[in-house]
Short mmCIF file of C-alpha atoms and ligand atoms in Angstrom, two decimals:
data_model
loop_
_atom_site.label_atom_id
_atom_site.label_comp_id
_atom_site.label_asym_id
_atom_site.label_seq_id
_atom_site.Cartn_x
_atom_site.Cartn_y
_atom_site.Cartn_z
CA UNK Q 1 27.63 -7.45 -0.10
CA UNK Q 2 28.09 -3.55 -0.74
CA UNK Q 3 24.42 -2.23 -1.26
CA UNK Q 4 23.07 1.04 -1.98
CA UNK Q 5 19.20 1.59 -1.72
CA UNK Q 6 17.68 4.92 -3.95
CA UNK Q 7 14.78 6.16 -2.48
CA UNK Q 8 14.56 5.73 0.75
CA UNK Q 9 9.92 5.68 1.51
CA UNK Q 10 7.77 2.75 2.76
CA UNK Q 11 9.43 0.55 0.42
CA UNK Q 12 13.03 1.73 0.16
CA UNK Q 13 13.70 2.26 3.78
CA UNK Q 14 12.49 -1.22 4.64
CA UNK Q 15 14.60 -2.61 1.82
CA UNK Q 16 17.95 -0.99 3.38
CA UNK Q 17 17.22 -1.93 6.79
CA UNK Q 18 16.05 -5.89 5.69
CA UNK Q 19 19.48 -6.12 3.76
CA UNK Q 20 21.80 -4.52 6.67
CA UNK Q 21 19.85 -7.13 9.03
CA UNK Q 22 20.67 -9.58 5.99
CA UNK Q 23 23.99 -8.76 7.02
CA UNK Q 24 25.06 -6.82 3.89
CA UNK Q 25 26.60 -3.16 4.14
CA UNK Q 26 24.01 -0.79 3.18
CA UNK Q 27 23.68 2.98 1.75
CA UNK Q 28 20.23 4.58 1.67
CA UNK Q 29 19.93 7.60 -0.71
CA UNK Q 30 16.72 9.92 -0.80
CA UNK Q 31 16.47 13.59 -2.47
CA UNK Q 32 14.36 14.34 0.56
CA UNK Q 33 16.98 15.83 3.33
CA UNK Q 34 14.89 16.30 6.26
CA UNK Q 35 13.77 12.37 6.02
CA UNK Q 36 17.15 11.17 5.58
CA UNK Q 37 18.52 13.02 8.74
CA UNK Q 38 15.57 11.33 10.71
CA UNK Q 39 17.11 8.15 9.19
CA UNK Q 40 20.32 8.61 9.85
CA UNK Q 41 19.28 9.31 13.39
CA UNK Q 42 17.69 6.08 13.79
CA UNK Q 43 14.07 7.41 13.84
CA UNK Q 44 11.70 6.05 10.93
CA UNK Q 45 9.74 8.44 8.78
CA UNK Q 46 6.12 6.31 9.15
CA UNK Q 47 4.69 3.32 11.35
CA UNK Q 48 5.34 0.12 10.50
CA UNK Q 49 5.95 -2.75 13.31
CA UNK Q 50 9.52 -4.12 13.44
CA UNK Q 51 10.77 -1.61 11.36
CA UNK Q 52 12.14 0.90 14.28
CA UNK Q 53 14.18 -2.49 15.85
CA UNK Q 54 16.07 -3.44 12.46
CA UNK Q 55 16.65 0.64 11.99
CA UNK Q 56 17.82 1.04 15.18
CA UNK Q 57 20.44 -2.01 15.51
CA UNK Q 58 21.41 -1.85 11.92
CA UNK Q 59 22.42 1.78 12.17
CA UNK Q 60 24.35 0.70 15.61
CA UNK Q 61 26.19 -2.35 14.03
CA UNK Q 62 27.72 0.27 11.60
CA UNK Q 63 25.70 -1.83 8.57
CA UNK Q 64 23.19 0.95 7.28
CA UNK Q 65 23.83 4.78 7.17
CA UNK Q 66 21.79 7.01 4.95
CA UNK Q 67 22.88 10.29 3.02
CA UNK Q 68 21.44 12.49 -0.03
CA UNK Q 69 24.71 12.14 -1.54
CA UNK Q 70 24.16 9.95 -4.23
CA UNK Q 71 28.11 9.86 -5.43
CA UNK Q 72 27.76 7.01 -2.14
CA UNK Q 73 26.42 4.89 -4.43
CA UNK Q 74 29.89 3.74 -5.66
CA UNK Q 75 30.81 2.26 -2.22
CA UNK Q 76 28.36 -0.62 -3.46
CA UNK Q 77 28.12 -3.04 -6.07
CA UNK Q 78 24.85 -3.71 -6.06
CA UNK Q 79 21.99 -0.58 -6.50
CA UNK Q 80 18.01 -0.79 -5.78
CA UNK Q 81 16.17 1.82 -7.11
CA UNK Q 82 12.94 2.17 -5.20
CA UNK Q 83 11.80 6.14 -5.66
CA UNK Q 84 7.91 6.64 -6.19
CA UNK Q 85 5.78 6.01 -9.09
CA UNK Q 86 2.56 7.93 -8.25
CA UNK Q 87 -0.70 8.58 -10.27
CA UNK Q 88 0.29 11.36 -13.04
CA UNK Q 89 -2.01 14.52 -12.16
CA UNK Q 90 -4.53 14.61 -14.30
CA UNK Q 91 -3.89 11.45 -16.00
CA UNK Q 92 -3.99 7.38 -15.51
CA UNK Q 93 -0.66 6.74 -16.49
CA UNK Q 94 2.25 6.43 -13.68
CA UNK Q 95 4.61 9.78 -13.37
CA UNK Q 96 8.13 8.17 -14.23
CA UNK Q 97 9.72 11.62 -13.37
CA UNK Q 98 12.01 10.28 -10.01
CA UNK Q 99 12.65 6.62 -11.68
CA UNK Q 100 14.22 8.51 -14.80
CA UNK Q 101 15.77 11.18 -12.51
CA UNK Q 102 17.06 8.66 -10.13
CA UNK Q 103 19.08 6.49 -12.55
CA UNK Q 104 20.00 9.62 -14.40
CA UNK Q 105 21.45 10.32 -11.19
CA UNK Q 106 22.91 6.81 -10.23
CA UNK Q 107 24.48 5.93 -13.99
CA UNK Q 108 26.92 8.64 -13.09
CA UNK Q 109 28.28 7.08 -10.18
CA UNK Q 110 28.33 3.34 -11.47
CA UNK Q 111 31.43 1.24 -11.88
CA UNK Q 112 31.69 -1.89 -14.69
CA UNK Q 113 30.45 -4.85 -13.05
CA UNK Q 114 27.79 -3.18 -10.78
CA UNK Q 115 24.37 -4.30 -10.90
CA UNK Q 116 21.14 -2.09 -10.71
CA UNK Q 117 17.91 -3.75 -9.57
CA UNK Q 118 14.67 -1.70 -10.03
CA UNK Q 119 12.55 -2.20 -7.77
CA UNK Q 120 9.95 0.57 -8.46
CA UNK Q 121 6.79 -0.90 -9.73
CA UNK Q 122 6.50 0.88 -13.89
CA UNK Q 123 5.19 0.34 -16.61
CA UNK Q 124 5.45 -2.78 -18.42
CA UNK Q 125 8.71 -1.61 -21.18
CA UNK Q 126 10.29 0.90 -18.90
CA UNK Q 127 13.19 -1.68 -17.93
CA UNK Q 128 14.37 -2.58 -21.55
CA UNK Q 129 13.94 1.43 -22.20
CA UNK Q 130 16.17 1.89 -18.90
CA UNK Q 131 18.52 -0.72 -19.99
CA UNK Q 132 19.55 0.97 -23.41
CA UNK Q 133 19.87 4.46 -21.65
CA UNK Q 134 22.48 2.47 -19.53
CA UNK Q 135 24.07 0.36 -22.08
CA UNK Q 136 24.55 3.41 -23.67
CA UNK Q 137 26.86 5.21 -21.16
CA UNK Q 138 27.64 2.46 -18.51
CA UNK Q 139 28.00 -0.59 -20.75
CA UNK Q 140 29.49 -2.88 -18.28
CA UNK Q 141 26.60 -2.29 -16.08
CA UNK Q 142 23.85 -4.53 -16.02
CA UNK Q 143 19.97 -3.83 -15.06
CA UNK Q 144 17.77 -6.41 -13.52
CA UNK Q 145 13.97 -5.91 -12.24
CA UNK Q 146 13.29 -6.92 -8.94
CA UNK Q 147 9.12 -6.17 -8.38
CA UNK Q 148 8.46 -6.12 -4.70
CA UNK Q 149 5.26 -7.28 -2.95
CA UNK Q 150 5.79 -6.47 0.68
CA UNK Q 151 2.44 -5.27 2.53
CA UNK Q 152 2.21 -2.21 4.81
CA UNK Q 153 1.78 -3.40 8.25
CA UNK Q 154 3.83 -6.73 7.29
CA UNK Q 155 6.39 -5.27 5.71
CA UNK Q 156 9.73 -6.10 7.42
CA UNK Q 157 8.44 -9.90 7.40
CA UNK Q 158 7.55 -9.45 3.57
CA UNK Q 159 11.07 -8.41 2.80
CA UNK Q 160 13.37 -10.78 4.45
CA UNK Q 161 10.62 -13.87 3.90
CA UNK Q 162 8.27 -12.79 0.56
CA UNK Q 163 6.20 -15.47 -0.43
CA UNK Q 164 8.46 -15.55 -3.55
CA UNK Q 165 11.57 -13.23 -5.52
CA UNK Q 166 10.69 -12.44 -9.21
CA UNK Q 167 14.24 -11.09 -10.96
CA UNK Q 168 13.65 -9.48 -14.26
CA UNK Q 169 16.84 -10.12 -16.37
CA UNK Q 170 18.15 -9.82 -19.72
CA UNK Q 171 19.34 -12.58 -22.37
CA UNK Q 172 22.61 -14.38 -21.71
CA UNK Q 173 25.84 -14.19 -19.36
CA UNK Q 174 24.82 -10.86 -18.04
CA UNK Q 175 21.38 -11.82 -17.28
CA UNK Q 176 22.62 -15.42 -15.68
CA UNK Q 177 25.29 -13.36 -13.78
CA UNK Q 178 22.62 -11.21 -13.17
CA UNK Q 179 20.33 -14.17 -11.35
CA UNK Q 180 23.70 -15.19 -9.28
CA UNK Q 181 24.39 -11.87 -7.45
CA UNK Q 182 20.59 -11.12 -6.67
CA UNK Q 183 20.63 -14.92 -5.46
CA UNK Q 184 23.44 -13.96 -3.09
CA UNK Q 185 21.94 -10.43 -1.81
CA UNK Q 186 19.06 -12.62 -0.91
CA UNK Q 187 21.11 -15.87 0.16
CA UNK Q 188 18.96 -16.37 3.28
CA UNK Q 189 15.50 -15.76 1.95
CA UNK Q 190 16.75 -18.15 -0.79
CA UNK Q 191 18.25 -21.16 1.60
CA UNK Q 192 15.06 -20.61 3.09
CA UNK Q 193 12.81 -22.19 0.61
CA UNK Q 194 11.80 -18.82 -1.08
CA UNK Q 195 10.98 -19.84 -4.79
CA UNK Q 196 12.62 -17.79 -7.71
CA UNK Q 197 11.23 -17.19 -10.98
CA UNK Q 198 13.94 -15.57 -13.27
CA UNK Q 199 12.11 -14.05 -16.09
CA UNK Q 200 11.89 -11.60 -18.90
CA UNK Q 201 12.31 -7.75 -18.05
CA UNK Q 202 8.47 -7.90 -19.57
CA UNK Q 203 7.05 -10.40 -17.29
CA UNK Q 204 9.05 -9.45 -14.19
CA UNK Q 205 7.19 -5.76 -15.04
CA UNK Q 206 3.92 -7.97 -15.65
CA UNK Q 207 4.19 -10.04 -12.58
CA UNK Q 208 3.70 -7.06 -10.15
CA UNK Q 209 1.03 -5.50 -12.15
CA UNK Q 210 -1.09 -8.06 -12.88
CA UNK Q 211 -0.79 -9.43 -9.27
CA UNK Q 212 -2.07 -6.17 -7.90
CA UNK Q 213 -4.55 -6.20 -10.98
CA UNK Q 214 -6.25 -9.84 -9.47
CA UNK Q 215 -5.88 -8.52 -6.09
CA UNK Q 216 -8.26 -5.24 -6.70
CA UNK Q 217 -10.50 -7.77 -8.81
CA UNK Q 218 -11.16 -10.08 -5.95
CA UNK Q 219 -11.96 -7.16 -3.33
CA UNK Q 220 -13.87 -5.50 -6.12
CA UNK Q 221 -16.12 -8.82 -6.92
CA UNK Q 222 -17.10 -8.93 -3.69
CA UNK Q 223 -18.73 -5.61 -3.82
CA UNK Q 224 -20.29 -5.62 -6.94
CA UNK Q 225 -21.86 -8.60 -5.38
CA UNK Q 226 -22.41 -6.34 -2.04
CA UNK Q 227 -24.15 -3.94 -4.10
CA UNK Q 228 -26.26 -7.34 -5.60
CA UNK Q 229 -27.06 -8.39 -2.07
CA UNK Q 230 -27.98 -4.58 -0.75
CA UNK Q 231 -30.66 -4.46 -3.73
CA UNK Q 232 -31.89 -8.31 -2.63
CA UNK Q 233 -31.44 -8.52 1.08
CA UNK Q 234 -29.08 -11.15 1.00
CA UNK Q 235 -26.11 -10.78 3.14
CA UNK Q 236 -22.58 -10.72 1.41
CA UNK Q 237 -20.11 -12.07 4.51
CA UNK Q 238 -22.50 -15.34 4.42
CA UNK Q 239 -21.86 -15.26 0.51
CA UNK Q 240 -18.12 -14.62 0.80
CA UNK Q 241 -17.74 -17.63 3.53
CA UNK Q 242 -19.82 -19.86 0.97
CA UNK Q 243 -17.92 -19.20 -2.21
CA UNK Q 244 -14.81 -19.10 -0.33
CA UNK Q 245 -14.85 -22.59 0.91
CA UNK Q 246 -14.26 -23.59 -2.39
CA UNK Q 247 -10.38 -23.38 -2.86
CA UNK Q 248 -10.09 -22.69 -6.23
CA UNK Q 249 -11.54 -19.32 -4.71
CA UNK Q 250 -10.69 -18.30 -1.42
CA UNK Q 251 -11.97 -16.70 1.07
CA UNK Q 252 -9.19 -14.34 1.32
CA UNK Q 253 -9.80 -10.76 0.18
CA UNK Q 254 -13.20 -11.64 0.02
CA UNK Q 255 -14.12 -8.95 2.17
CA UNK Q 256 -16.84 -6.40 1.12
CA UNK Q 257 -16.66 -3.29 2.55
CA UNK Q 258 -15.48 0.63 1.73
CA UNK Q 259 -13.19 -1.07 -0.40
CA UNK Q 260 -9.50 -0.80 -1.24
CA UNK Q 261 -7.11 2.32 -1.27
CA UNK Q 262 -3.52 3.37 -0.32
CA UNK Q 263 -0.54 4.06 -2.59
CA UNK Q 264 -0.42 0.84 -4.47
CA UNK Q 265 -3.43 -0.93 -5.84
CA UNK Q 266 -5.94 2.03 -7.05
CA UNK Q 267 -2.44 3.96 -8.71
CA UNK Q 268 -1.26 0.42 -10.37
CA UNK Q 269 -4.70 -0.56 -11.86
CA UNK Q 270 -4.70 3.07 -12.85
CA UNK Q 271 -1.44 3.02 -14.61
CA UNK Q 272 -1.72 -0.57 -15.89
CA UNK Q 273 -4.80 0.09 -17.72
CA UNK Q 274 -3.12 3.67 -19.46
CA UNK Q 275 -0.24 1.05 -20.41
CA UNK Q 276 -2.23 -1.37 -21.89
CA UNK Q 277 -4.29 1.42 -23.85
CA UNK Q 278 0.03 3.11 -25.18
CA UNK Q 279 0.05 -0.48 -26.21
CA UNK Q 280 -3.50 -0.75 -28.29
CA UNK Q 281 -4.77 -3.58 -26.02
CA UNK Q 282 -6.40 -1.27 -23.61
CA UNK Q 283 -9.78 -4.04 -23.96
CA UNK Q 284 -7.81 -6.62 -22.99
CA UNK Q 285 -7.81 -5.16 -19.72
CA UNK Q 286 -10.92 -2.72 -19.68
CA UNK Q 287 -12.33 -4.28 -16.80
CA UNK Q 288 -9.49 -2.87 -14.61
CA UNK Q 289 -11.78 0.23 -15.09
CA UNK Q 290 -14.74 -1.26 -14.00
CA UNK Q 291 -12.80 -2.73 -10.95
CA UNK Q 292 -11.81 0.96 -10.34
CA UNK Q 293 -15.61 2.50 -10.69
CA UNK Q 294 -17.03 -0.19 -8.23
CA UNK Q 295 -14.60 0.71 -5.61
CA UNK Q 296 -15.13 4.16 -5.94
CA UNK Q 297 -18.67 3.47 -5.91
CA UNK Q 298 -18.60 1.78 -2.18
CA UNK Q 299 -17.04 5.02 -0.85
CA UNK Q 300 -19.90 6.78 -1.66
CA UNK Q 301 -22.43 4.01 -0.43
CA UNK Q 302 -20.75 4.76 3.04
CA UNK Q 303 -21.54 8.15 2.67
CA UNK Q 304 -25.03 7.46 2.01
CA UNK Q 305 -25.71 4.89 4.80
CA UNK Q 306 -24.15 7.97 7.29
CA UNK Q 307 -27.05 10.21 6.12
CA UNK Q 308 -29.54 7.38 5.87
CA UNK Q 309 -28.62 6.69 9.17
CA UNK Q 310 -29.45 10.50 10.41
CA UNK Q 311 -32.73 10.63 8.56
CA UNK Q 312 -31.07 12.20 5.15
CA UNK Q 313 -29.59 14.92 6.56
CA UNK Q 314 -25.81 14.99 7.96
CA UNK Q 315 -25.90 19.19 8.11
CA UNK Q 316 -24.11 19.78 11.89
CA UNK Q 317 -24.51 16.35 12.38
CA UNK Q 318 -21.33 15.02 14.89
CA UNK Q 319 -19.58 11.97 12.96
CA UNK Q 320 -16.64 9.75 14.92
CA UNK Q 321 -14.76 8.43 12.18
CA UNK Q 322 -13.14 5.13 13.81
CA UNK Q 323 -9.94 4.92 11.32
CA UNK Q 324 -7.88 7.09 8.81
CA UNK Q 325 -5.19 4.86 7.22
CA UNK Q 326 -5.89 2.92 4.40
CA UNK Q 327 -5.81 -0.27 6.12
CA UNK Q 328 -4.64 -0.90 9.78
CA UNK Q 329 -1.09 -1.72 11.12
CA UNK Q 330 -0.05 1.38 8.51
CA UNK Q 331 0.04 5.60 8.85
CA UNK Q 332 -0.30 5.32 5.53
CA UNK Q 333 -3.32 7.76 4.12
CA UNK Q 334 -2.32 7.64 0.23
CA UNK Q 335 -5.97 7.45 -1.18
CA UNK Q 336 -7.45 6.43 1.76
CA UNK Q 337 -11.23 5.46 1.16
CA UNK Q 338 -11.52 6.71 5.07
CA UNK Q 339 -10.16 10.42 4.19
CA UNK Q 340 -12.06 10.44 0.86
CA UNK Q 341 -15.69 9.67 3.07
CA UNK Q 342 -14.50 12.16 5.75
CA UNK Q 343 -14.20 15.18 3.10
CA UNK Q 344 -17.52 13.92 1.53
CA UNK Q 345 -19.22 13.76 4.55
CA UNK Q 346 -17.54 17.60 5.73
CA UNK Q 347 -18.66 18.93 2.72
CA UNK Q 348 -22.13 17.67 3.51
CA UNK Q 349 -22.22 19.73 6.54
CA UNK Q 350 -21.44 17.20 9.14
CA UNK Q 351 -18.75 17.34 12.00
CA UNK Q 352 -16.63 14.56 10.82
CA UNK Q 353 -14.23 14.02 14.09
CA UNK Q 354 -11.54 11.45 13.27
CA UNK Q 355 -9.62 9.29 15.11
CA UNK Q 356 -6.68 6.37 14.50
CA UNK Q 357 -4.18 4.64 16.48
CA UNK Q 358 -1.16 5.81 13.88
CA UNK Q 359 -2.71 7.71 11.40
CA UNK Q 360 -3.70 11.27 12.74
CA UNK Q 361 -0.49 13.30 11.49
CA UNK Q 362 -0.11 11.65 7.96
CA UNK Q 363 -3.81 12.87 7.62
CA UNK Q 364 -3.53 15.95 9.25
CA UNK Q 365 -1.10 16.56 6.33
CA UNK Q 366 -3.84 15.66 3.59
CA UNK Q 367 -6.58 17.10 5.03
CA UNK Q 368 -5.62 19.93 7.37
CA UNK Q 369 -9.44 21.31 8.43
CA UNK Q 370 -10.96 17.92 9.54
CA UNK Q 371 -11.04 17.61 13.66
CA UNK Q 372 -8.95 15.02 14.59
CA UNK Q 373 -8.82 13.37 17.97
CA UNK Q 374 -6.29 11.01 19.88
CA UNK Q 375 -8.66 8.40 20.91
CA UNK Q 376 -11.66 6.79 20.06
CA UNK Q 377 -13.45 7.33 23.43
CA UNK Q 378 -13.12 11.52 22.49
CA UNK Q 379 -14.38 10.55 19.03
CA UNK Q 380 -17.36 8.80 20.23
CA UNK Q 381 -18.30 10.73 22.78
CA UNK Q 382 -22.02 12.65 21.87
CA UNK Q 383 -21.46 11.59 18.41
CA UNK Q 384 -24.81 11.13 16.66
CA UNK Q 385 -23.46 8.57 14.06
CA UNK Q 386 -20.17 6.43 14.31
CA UNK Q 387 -18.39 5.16 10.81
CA UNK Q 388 -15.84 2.28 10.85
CA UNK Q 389 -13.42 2.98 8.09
CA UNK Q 390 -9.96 1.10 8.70
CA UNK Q 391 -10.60 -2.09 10.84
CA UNK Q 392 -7.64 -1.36 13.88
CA UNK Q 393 -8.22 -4.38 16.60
CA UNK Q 394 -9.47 -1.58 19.09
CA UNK Q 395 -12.21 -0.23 16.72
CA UNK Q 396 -13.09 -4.00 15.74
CA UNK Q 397 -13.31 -4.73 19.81
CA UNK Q 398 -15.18 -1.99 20.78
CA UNK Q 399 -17.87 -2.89 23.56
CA UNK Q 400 -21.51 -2.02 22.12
CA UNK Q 401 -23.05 -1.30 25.34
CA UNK Q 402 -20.74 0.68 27.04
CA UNK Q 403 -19.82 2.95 23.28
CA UNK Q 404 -23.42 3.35 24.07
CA UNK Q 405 -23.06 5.09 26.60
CA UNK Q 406 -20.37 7.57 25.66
CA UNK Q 407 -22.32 8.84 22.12
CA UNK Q 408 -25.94 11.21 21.40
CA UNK Q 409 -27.24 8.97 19.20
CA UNK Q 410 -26.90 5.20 18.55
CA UNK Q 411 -26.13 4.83 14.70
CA UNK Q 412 -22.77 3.06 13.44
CA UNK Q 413 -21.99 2.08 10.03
CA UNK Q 414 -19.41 -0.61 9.26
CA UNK Q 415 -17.43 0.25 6.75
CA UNK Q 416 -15.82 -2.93 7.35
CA UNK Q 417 -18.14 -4.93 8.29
CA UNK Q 418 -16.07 -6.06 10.86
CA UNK Q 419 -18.26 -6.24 13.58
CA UNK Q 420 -21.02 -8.30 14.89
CA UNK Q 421 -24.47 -6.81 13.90
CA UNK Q 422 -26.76 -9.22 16.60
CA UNK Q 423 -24.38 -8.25 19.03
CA UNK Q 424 -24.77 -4.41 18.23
CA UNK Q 425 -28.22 -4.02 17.64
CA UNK Q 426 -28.62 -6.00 20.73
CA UNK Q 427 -27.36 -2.73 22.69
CA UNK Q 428 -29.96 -0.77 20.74
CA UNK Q 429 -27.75 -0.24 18.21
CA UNK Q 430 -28.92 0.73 14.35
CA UNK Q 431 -26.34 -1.13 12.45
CA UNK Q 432 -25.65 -1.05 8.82
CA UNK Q 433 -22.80 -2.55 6.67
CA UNK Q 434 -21.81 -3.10 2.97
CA UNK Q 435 -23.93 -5.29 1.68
CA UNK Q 436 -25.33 -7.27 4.77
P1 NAD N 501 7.30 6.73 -1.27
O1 NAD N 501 6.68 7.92 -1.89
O2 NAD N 501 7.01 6.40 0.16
O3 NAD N 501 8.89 6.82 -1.43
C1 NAD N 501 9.56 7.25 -2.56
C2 NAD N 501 10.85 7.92 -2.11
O4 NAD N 501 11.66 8.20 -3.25
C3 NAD N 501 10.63 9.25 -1.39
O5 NAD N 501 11.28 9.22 -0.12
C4 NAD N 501 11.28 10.27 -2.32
O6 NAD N 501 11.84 11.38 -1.63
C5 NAD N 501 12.34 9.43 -3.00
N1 NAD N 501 12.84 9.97 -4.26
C6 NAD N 501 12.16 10.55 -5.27
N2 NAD N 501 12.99 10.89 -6.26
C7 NAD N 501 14.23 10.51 -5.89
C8 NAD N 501 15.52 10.55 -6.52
N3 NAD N 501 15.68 11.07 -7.74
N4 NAD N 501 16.58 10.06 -5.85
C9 NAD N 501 16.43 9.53 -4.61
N5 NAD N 501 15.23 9.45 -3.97
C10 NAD N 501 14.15 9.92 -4.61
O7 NAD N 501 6.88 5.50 -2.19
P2 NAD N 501 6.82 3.92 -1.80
O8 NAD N 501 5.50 3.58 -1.23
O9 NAD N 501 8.05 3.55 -1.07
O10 NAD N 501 6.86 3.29 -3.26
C11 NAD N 501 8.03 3.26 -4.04
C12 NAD N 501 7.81 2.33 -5.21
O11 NAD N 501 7.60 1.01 -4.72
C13 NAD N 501 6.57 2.64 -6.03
O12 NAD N 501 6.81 2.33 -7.37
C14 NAD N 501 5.52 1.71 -5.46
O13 NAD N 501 4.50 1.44 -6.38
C15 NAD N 501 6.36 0.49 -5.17
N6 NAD N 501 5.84 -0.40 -4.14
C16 NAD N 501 5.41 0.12 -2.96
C17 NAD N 501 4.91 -0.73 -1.99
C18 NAD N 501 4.35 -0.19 -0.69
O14 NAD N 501 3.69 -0.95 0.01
N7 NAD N 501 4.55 1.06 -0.34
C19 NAD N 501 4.88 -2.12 -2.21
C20 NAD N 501 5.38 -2.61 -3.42
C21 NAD N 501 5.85 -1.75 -4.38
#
């Protein structure tokens, strides 16, 4: 099929290159012209594993090409809209500035019978407000909502195999014509056991929301509890491994630590609450805000255990910050909790020097006057207190006796708690995690 992808950032770009390695023909489209000629060149714009292979030999098979032009969008049929919908500054609510710009932009290139598929995640309503803007000056083209749920760091594997494909759609023919062509853009994924839910435009909206919504509940449970065991000396990992052996729990994001971050989950609680407040049923959801404060809260609990951890005082204290990115296998420092502890540590007065296997430049960009460092062996060495922010397989496996060796002072706080305490304080280590 003839595909065009708008936006082309974490999302969008892994989109295009899944569907050219889906074997469709693809068009990627971005405003931003100094990304799109690193595209077009083959080279992607941020880390994330498999994504340079399906660039590179979808952009040699002749499959994918990317341009700012957006009049390319009618070489396809079929048009995924994928631009940003970040936190509105100074507000909760999501800035729908680039969604209503981009399909401003794409409904005057559309031809009767093509098919746009949002994939953006918005606020519940914006697809049937999207659909009557088109209906009223393309109307025989159709809009579906697609909600995507690809993690960074697993992203590639997300797209061509999610663990399911949600297609917003309206009412009758055009909605079940609708259902056919998405089912054929994602023929393999489908023929592969994926299920389908075809839905509303409301609950294919919902869906995305409110799985993000349970998501950043779990991981925030487990630290209100962390801040429950930290008062009562019990120790939350044993907790999580107890309650999580039952299965109508989990133990999967059950783990307590610095808690969650990046550009999805803190922006979509954010914005789903300021929806659900537009639509008078902000209580119905209130504890979204709650979920919010408690993960906020275990940011600045890290903070505190680094100055506990120096007797009180971090003032010209050296800190090795072991991780920048929100989470590991991603460069990808959009509210990072470990960026948000380094500038509340610097403004402290300590030395914050950070290091992370992918992560230094996207950070460097964010926070320009922090000392960054390209390994963890120059970040440790005669640091007086190490931090463990994003839980990279080389920070988890570091060896306690011989980091001994390399730092002043023998202090680490897992912000993780992703290593093994015994086997730290063992080396003389003081050790202290999130709620252990
Ligand atoms: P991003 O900021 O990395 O990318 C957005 C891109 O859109 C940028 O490259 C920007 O230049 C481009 N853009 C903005 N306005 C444009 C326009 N008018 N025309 C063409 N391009 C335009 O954001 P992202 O992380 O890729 O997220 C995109 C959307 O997908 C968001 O709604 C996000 O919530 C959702 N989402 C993201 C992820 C993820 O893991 N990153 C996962 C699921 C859903």
């Amino acid at each position: 099929m003839r595909i065009s992808v708008i936006g082309c950032g974490y999302l969008g770009v892994v989109h295009a290159a899944a569907m050219a390695e889906l074997g469709h023909q693809v068009v990627g489209i971005d405003v931003d012209a100094v990304k799109i000629a690193r595209l077009d060149a083959g080279l992607p714009t941020f880390f994330e594993p498999g994504l340079p292979e399906i660039l590179a030999s979808s952009i040699a098979s002749g499959r994918l090409r990317f341009t700012t032009d957006v009049s390319a969008v009618s070489e396809a049929e079929v048009h995924f809209v994928a631009v940003g919908t970040p936190q509105t500054a100074g507000s909760d609510a999501a800035d729908m500035t680039f969604v209503d710009a981009a399909f401003s932009s794409l409904i005057a290139h559309v031809k009767p019978g093509d098919l746009i598929v949002g994939k953006s995640t918005v606020p519940v309503g914006t697809a049937a407000r999207l659909a009557e803007q088109i209906a009223a000056s393309a109307p025989d083209v159709t809009l579906a909502w697609n909600p995507e749920f690809l993690r960074e760091g697993f992203a590639v594997q997300d797209t061509i195999r999610p663990d399911r494909l949600v297609y917003g759609v309206p009412d009758g023919a055009a909605g079940e014509r609708a259902a056919r062509i998405l089912d054929e853009v994602y023929a393999a994924t489908v023929a592969a056991g994926t299920p389908v839910i075809v839905a509303d435009y409301a609950t294919a909206e919902l869906v995305k929301v409110s799985a993000n919504a349970f998501l950043a509940t779990k991981i925030s449970f487990i630290n209100a509890m962390a801040e429950i065991a930290e008062a009562t000396g019990a120790d939350v990992t044993k907790l999580a491994d107890a309650i999580g052996h039952d299965n109508r729990i989990g133990r999967r994001f059950l783990n307590a630590g610095v808690g969650f971050g990046g550009g999805c989950l803190p922006k979509d609680i954010r914005a789903f609450s300021a929806r659900a407040r537009e639509l008078g049923k902000g209580e119905a959801i209130a504890f979204l805000d709650e979920m919010d404060k408690i993960n906020l809260r275990r940011r600045a609990r890290v903070v505190e255990l680094v100055s506990d951890a120096l007797g009180g005082d971090v003032t010209g204290k050296r800190v090795a910050m072991l991780g920048l990115a929100f989470k590991p296998h991603s460069d990808d420092v959009r509210d990072s909790p470990a960026i948000d502890v380094a500038l509340r540590l610097t403004e402290e007065g300590a030395h914050v020097v950070a290091t992370d296997p992918q992560a230094i430049e996207s950070a460097r960009l964010r926070a320009p006057h922090l000392t960054y460092v390209s390994s963890a062996e120059e970040a440790l060495r005669d640091a007086d207190a190490v931090v463990l922010v994003t839980e990279w397989p080389e920070f988890v496996a570091l060896d306690p006796v011989d980091t001994a060796a390399i730092v002043a002072g023998r202090r680490i706080v897992d912000g993780r708690n992703s290593l093994d305490p015994a086997a730290w304080r063992a080396a003389g280590w003081q050790y202290a995690g999130l709620g252990r």
